[in-house]
mmCIF file of C-alpha atoms in Angstrom:
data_model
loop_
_atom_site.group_PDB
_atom_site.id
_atom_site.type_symbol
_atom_site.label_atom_id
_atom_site.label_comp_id
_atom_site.label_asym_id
_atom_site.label_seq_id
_atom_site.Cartn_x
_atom_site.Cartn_y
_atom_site.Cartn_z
ATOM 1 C CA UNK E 162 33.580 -3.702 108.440
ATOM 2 C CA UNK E 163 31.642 -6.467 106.802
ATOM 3 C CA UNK E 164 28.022 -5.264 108.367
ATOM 4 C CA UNK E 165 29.308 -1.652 106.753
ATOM 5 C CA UNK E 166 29.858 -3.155 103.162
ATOM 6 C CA UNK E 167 26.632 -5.456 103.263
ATOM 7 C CA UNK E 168 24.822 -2.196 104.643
ATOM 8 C CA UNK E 169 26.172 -0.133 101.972
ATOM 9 C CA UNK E 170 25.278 -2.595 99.029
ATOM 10 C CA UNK E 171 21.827 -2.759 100.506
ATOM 11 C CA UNK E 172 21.378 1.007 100.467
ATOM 12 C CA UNK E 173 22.320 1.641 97.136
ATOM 13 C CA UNK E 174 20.422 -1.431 95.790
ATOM 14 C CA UNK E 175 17.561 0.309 96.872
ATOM 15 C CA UNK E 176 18.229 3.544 96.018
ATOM 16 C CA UNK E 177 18.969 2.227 92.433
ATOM 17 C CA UNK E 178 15.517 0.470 92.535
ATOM 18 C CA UNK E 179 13.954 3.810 93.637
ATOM 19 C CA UNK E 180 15.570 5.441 90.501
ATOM 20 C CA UNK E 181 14.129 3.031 88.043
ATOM 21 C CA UNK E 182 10.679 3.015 89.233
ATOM 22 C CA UNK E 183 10.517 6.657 88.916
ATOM 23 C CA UNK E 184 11.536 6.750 85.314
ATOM 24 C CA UNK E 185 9.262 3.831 84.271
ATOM 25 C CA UNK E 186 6.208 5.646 82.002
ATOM 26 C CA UNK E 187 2.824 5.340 83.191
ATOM 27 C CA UNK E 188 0.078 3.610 81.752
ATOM 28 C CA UNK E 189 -1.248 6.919 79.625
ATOM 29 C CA UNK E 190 2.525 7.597 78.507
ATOM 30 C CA UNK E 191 2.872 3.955 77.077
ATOM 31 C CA UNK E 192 -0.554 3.857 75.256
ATOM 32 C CA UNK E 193 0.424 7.202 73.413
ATOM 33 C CA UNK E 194 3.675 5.722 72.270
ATOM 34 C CA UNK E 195 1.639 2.750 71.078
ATOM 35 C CA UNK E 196 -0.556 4.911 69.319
ATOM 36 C CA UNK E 197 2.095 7.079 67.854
ATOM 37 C CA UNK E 198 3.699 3.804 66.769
ATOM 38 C CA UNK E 199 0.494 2.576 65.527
ATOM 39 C CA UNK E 200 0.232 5.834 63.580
ATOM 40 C CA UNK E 201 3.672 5.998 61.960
ATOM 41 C CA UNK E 202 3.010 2.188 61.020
ATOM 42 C CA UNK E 203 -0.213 2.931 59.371
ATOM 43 C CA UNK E 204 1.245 6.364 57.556
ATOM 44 C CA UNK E 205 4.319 3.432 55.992
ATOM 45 C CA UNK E 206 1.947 1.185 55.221
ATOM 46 C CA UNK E 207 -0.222 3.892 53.179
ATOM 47 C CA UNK E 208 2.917 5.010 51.721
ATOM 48 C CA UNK E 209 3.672 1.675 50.497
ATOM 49 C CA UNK E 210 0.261 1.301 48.955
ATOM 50 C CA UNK E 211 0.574 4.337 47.325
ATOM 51 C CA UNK E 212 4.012 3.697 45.698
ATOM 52 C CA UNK E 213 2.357 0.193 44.611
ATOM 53 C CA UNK E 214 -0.581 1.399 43.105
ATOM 54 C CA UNK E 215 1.686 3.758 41.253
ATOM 55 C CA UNK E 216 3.926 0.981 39.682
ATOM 56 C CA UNK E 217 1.005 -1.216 38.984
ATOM 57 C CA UNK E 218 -0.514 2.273 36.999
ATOM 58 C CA UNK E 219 2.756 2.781 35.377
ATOM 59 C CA UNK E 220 2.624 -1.075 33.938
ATOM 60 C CA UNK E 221 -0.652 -0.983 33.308
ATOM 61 C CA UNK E 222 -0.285 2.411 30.987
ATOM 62 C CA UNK E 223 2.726 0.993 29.397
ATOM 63 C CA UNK E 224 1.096 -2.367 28.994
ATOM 64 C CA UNK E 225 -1.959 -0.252 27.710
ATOM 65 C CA UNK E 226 -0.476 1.776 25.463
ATOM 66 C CA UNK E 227 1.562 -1.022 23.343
ATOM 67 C CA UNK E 228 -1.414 -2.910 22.809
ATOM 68 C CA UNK E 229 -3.094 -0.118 21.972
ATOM 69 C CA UNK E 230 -0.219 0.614 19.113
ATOM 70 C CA UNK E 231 -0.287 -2.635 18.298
ATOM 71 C CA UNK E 232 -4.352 -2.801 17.394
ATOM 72 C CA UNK E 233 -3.831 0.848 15.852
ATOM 73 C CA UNK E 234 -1.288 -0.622 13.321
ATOM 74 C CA UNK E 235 -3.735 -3.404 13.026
ATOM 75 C CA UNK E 236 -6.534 -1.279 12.124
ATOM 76 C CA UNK E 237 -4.376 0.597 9.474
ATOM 77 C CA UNK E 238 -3.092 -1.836 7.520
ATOM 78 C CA UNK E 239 -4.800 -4.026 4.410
ATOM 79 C CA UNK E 240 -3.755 -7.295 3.152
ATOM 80 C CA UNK E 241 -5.816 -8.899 0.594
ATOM 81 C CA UNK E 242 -4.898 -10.885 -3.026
ATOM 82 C CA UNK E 243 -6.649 -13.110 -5.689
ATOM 83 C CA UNK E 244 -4.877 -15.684 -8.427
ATOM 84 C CA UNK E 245 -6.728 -16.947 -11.255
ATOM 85 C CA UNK E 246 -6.301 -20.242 -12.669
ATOM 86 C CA UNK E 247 -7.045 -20.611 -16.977
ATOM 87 C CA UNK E 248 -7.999 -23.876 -18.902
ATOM 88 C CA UNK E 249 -8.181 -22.947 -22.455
ATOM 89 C CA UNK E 250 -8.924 -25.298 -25.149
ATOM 90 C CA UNK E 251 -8.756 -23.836 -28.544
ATOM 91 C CA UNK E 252 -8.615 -25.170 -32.035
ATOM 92 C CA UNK E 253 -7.583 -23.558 -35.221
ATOM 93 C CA UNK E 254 -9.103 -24.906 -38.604
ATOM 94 C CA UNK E 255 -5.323 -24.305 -39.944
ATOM 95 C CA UNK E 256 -3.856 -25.800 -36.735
ATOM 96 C CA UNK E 257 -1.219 -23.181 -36.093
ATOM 97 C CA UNK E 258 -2.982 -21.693 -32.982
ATOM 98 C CA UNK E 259 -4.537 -24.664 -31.428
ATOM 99 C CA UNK E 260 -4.099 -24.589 -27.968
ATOM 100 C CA UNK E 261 -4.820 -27.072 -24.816
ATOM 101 C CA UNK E 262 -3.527 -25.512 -21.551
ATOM 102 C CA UNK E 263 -3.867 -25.224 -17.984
ATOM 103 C CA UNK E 264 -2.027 -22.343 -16.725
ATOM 104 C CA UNK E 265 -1.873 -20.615 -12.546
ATOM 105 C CA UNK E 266 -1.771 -17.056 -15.072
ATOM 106 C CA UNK E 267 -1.096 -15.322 -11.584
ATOM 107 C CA UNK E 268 -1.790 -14.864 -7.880
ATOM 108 C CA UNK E 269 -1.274 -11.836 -6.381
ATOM 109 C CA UNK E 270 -1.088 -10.076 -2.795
ATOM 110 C CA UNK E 271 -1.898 -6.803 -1.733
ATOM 111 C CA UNK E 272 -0.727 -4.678 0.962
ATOM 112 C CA UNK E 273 -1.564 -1.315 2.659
ATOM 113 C CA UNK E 274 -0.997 1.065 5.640
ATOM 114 C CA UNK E 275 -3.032 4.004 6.573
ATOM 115 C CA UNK E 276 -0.329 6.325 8.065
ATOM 116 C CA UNK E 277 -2.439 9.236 9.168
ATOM 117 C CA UNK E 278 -6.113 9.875 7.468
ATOM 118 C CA UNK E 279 -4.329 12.198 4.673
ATOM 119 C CA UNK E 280 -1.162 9.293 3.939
ATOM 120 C CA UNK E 281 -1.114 5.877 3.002
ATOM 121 C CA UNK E 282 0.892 3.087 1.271
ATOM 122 C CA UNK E 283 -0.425 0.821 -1.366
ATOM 123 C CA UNK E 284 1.666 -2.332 -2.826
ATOM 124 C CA UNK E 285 0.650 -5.251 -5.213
ATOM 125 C CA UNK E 286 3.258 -8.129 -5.625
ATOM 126 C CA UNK E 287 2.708 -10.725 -8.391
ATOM 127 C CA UNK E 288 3.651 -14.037 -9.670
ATOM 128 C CA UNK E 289 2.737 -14.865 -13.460
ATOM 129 C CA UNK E 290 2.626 -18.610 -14.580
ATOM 130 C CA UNK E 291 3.055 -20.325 -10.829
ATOM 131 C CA UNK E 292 7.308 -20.281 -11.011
ATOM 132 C CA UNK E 293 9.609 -17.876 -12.349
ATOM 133 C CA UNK E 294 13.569 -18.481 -12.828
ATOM 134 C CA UNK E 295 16.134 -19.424 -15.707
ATOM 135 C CA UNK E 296 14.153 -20.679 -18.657
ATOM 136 C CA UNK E 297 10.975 -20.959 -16.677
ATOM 137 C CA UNK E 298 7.528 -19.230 -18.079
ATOM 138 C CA UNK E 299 6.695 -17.366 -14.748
ATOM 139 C CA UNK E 300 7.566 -13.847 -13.236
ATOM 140 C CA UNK E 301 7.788 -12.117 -9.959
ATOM 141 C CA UNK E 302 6.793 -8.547 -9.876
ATOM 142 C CA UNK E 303 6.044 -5.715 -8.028
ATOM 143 C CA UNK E 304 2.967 -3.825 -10.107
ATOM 144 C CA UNK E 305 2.190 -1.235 -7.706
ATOM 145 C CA UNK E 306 4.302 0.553 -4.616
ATOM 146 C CA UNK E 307 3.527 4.145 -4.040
ATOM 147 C CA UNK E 308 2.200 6.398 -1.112
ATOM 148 C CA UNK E 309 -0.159 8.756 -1.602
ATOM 149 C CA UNK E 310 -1.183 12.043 0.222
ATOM 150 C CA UNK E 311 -4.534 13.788 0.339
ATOM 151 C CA UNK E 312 -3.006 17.460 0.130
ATOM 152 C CA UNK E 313 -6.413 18.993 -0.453
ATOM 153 C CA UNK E 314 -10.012 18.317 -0.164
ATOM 154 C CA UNK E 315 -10.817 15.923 -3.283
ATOM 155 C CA UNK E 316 -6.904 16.026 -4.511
ATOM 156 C CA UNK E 317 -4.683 13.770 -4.054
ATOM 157 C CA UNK E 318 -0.790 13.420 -5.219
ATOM 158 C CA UNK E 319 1.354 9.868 -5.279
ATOM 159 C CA UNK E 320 5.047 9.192 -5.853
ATOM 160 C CA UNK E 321 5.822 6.036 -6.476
ATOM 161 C CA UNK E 322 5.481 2.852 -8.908
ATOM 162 C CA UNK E 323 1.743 2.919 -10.363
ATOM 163 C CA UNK E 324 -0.680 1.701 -12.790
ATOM 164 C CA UNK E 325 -0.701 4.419 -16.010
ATOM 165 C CA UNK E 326 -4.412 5.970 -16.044
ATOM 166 C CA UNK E 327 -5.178 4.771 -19.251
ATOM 167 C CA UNK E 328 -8.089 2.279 -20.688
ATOM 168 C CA UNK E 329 -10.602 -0.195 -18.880
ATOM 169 C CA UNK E 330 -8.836 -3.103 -18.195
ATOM 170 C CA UNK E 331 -5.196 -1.254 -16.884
ATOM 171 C CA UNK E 332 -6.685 0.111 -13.717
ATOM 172 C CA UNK E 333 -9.678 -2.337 -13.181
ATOM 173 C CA UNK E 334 -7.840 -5.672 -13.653
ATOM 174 C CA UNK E 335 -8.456 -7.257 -10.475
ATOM 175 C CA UNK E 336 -11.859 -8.855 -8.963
ATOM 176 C CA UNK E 337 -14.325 -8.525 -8.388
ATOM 177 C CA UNK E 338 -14.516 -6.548 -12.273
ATOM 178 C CA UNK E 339 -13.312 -9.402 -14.193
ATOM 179 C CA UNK E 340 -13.693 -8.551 -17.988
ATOM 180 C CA UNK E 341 -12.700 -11.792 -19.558
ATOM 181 C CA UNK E 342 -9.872 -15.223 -18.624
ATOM 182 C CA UNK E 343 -7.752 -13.612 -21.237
ATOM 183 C CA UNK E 344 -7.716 -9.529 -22.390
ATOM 184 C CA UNK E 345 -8.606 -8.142 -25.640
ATOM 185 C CA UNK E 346 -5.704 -7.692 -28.253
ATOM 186 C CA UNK E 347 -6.243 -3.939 -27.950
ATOM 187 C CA UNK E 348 -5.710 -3.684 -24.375
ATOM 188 C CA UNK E 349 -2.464 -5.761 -24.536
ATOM 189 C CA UNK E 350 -1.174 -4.602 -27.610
ATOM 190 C CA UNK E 351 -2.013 -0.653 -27.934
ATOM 191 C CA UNK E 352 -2.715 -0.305 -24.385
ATOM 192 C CA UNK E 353 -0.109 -2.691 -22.602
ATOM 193 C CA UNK E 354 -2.064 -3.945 -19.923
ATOM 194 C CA UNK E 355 -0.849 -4.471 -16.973
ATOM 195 C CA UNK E 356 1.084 -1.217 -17.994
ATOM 196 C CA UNK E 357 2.884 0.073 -14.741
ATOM 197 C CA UNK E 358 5.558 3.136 -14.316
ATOM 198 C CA UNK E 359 7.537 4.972 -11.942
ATOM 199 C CA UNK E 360 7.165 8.129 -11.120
ATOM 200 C CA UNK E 361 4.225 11.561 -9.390
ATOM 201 C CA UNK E 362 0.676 12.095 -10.186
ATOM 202 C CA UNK E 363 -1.780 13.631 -9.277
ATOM 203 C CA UNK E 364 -5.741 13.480 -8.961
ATOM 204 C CA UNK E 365 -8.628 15.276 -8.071
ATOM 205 C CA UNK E 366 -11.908 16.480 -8.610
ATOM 206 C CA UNK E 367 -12.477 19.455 -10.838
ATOM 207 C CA UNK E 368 -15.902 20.059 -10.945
ATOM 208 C CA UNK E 369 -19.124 17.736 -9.992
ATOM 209 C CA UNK E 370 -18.756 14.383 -11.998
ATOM 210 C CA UNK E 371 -15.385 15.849 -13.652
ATOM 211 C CA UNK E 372 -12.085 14.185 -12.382
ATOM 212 C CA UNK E 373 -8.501 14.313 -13.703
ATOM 213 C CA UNK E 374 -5.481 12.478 -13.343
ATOM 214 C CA UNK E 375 -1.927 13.982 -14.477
ATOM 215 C CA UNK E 376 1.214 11.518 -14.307
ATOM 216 C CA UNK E 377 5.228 12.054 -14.876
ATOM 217 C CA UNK E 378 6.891 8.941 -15.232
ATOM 218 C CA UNK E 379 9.220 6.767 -16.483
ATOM 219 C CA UNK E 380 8.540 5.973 -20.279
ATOM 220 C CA UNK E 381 8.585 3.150 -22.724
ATOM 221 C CA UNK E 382 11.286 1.579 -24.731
ATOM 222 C CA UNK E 383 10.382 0.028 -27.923
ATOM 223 C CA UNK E 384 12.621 -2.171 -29.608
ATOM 224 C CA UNK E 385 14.313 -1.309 -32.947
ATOM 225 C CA UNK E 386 15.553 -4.252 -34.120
ATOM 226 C CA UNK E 387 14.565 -8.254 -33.854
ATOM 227 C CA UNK E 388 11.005 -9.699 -33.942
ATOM 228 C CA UNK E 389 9.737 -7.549 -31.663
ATOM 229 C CA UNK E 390 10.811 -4.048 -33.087
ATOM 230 C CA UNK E 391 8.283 -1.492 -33.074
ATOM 231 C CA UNK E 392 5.697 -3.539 -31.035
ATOM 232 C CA UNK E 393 4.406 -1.130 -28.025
ATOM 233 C CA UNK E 394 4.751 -3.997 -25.447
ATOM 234 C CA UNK E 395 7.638 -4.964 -25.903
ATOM 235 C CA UNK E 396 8.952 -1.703 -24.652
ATOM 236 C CA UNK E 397 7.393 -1.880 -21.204
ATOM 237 C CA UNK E 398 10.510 -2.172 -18.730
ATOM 238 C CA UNK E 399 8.196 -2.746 -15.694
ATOM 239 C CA UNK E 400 10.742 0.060 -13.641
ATOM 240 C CA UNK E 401 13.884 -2.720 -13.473
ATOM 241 C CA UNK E 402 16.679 -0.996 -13.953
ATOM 242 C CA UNK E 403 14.708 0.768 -16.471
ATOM 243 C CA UNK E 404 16.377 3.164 -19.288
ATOM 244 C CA UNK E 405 15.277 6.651 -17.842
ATOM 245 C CA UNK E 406 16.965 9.159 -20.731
ATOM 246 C CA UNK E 407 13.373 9.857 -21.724
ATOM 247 C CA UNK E 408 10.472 10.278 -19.618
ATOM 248 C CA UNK E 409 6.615 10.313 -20.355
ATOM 249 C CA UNK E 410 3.531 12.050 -19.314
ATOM 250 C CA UNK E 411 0.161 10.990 -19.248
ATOM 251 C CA UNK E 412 -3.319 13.219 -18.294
ATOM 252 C CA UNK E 413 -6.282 11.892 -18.293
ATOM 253 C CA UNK E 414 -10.057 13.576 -17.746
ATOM 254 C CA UNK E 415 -12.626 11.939 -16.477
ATOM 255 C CA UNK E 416 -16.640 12.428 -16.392
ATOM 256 C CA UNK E 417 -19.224 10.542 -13.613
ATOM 257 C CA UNK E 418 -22.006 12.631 -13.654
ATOM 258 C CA UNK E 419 -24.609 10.263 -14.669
ATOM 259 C CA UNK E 420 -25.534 7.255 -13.092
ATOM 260 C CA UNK E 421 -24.218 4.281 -14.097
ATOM 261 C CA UNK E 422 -22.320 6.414 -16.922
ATOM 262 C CA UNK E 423 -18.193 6.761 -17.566
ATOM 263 C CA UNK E 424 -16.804 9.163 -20.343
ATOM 264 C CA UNK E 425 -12.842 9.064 -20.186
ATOM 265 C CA UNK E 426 -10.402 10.428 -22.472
ATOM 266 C CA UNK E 427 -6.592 10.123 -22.152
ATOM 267 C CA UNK E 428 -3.370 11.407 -24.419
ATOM 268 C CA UNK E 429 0.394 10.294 -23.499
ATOM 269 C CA UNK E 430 2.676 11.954 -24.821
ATOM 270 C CA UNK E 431 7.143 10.871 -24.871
ATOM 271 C CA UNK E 432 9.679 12.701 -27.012
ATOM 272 C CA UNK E 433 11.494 9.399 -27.573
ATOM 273 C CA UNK E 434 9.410 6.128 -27.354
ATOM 274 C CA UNK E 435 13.155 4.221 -28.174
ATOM 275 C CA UNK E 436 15.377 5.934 -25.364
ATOM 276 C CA UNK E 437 17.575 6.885 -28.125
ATOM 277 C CA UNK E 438 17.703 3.596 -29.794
ATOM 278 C CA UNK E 439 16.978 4.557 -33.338
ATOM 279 C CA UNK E 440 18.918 6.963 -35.753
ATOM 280 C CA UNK E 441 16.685 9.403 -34.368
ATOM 281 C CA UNK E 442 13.934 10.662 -32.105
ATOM 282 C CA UNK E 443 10.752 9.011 -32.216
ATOM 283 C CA UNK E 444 7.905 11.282 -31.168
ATOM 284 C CA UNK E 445 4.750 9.515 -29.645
ATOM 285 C CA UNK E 446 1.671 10.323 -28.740
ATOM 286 C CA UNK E 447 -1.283 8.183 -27.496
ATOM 287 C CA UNK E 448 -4.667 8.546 -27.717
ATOM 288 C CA UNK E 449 -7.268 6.663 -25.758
ATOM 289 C CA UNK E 450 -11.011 7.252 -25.442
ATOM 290 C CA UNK E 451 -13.640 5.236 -24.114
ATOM 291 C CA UNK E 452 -16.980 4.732 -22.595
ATOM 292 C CA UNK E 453 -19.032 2.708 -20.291
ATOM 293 C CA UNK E 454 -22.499 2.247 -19.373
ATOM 294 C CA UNK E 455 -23.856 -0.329 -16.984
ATOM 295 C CA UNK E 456 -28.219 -0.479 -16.367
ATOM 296 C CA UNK E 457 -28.314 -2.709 -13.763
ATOM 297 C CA UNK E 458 -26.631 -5.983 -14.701
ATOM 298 C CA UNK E 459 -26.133 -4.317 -17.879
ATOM 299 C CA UNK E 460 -23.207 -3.324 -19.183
ATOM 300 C CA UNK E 461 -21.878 -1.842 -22.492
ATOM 301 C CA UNK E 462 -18.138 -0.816 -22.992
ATOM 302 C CA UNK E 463 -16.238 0.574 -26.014
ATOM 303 C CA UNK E 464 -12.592 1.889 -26.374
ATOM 304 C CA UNK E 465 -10.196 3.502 -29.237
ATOM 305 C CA UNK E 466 -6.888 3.426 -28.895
ATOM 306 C CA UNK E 467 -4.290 4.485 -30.902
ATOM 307 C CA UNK E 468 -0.710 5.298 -30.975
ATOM 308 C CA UNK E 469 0.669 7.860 -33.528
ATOM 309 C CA UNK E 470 4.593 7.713 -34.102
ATOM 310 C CA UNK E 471 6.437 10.168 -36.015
ATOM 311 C CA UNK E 472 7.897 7.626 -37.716
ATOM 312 C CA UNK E 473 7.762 4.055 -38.286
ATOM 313 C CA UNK E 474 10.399 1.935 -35.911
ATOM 314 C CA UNK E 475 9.687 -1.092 -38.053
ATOM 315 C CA UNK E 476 10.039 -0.123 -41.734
ATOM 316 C CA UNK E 477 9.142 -3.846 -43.040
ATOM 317 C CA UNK E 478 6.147 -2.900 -41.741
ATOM 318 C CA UNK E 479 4.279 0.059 -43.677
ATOM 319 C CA UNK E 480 2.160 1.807 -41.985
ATOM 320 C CA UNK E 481 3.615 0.871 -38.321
ATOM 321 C CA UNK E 482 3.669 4.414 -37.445
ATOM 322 C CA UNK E 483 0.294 4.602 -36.685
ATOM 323 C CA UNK E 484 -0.900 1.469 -34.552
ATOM 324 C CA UNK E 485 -5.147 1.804 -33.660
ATOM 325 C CA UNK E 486 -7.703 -0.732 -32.285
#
């Protein structure tokens, strides 16, 4: 029985032996699976590549794209300022007006964005006499912050708080025109200069060398009583929290054609130049002409001014109702 068992276990060991060689592949069969394998490896790896390059794109574009935004809004936006700085050193034969003074009279900056080529923002801020607080000389104020939209060719409309179109000096304060270290009394007392308001305009060009400039606005409000009663500047309110029963206009038109050669006239006109102050309704009306002519370094200016009140604010005053320079 033993030689049977051992005879058995020998036959089937070789029989299973038989069995497994026959299923082994041969040497074609296991050089195509390495090439399939080879192939599938190669089709992963340029999958892989694929999605990588992809991701690296996508960063790239999003990378890309807010730098670009970044130097757009760069590109589209203004900053800029000046400050002057006065010494004046004056002396009165009567003494009442003598003077001896160093004064920072202002520094201001600017600020712009260029939204789209047809819209853009414009600001000035300002500080007057280097510090500004409770019984301090100075002021901080915003003289300009509007935007403005080019709705046509050579038109233009602006909403906003804005220099009044009016005079020399009120648009063309700033350098590099500098007209003088301290303004003439007619452009600070007629014309109020820096004279801002808020409210529209609108500008264009009506002709070649003809411009205009038409403005709704907030108006003035000249005092009635005190010191200062029926002086013009005094009733700027520089749009803070600024009395808004009665409104002004102002249109202005404008001629260029020559060379070197400016022709402007400009009327204002407000219903109420007290806001309802006095016993009644003051009517005013300004008129403002003036011309320039500059020849090279040359240049020759001359203005009128004048306001015309119904009647006078300041009766210990005769002939207040018309004020002229």
């Amino acid at each position: 029985m033993k030689k049977s068992l051992m005879a058995l276990a020998v036959a089937g060991l070789a029989a299973g032996t038989a069995n497994a060689a026959s299923e082994m592949p041969s040497m074609e069969e296991m050089w195509k699976i390495i090439q399939q394998q080879q192939a599938e490896i190669q089709r992963l790896k340029g999958a892989q590549e694929e999605t990588d390059a992809k991701v690296e794109a996508t960063v790239d574009a999003v990378e890309n794209s807010a730098l670009n935004s970044v130097a757009e809004w760069v590109n589209d936006t203004s900053f800029g300022g000046y400050g002057e700085l006065h010494y004046n050193n004056l002396d009165d034969q009567h003494g009442a007006s003598d003077k001896d003074e160093i004064d920072l009279h202002r520094f201001v900056l600017f600020f712009g964005h260029e939204f789209t080529d047809d819209v853009r923002f414009f600001s000035e801020l300002e500080v007057e006499h280097s510090i500004a607080g409770d019984g301090k000389e100075g002021e901080v104020e915003i003289e300009q912050a509007y935007v403005e939209w080019d709705y046509a060719d050579n038109h233009s409309a602006k909403a906003g708080l804005f220099l009044v179109p009016v005079g020399i000096l009120n648009e063309t304060h700033e350098p590099d025109t500098f007209y003088g270290t301290e303004r003439n009394p007619v452009e600070s007392n007629i014309i109020p200069s820096t004279w801002w308001e808020g409210g529209v305009s609108s500008s264009g060009e009506l002709a070649e060398g003809w411009s205009y400039d038409v403005a709704l606005h907030s108006g003035l409000k000249v005092p009635t009583t005190g010191d200062n009663a029926g002086k013009i500047r005094s009733g700027r309110q520089k749009v803070s929290e600024a009395d808004a029963d009665n409104g002004a206009v102002t249109a202005r038109i404008k001629y260029t054609g020559i060379e070197g050669l400016e022709l402007a006239a400009t009327v204002q006109h407000q219903t109420d130049v007290t806001q309802s102050d006095f016993a009644k309704e003051v009517d005013a009306n300004l008129y403002e002409f003036h011309a320039i002519y500059q020849n090279g370094p040359f240049q020759l200016r001359a203005l009128y001014a004048m306001w015309d009140l119904d009647k006078a604010i300041n009766t210990a005053k005769p002939g207040a109702d018309e004020q002229e320079g």
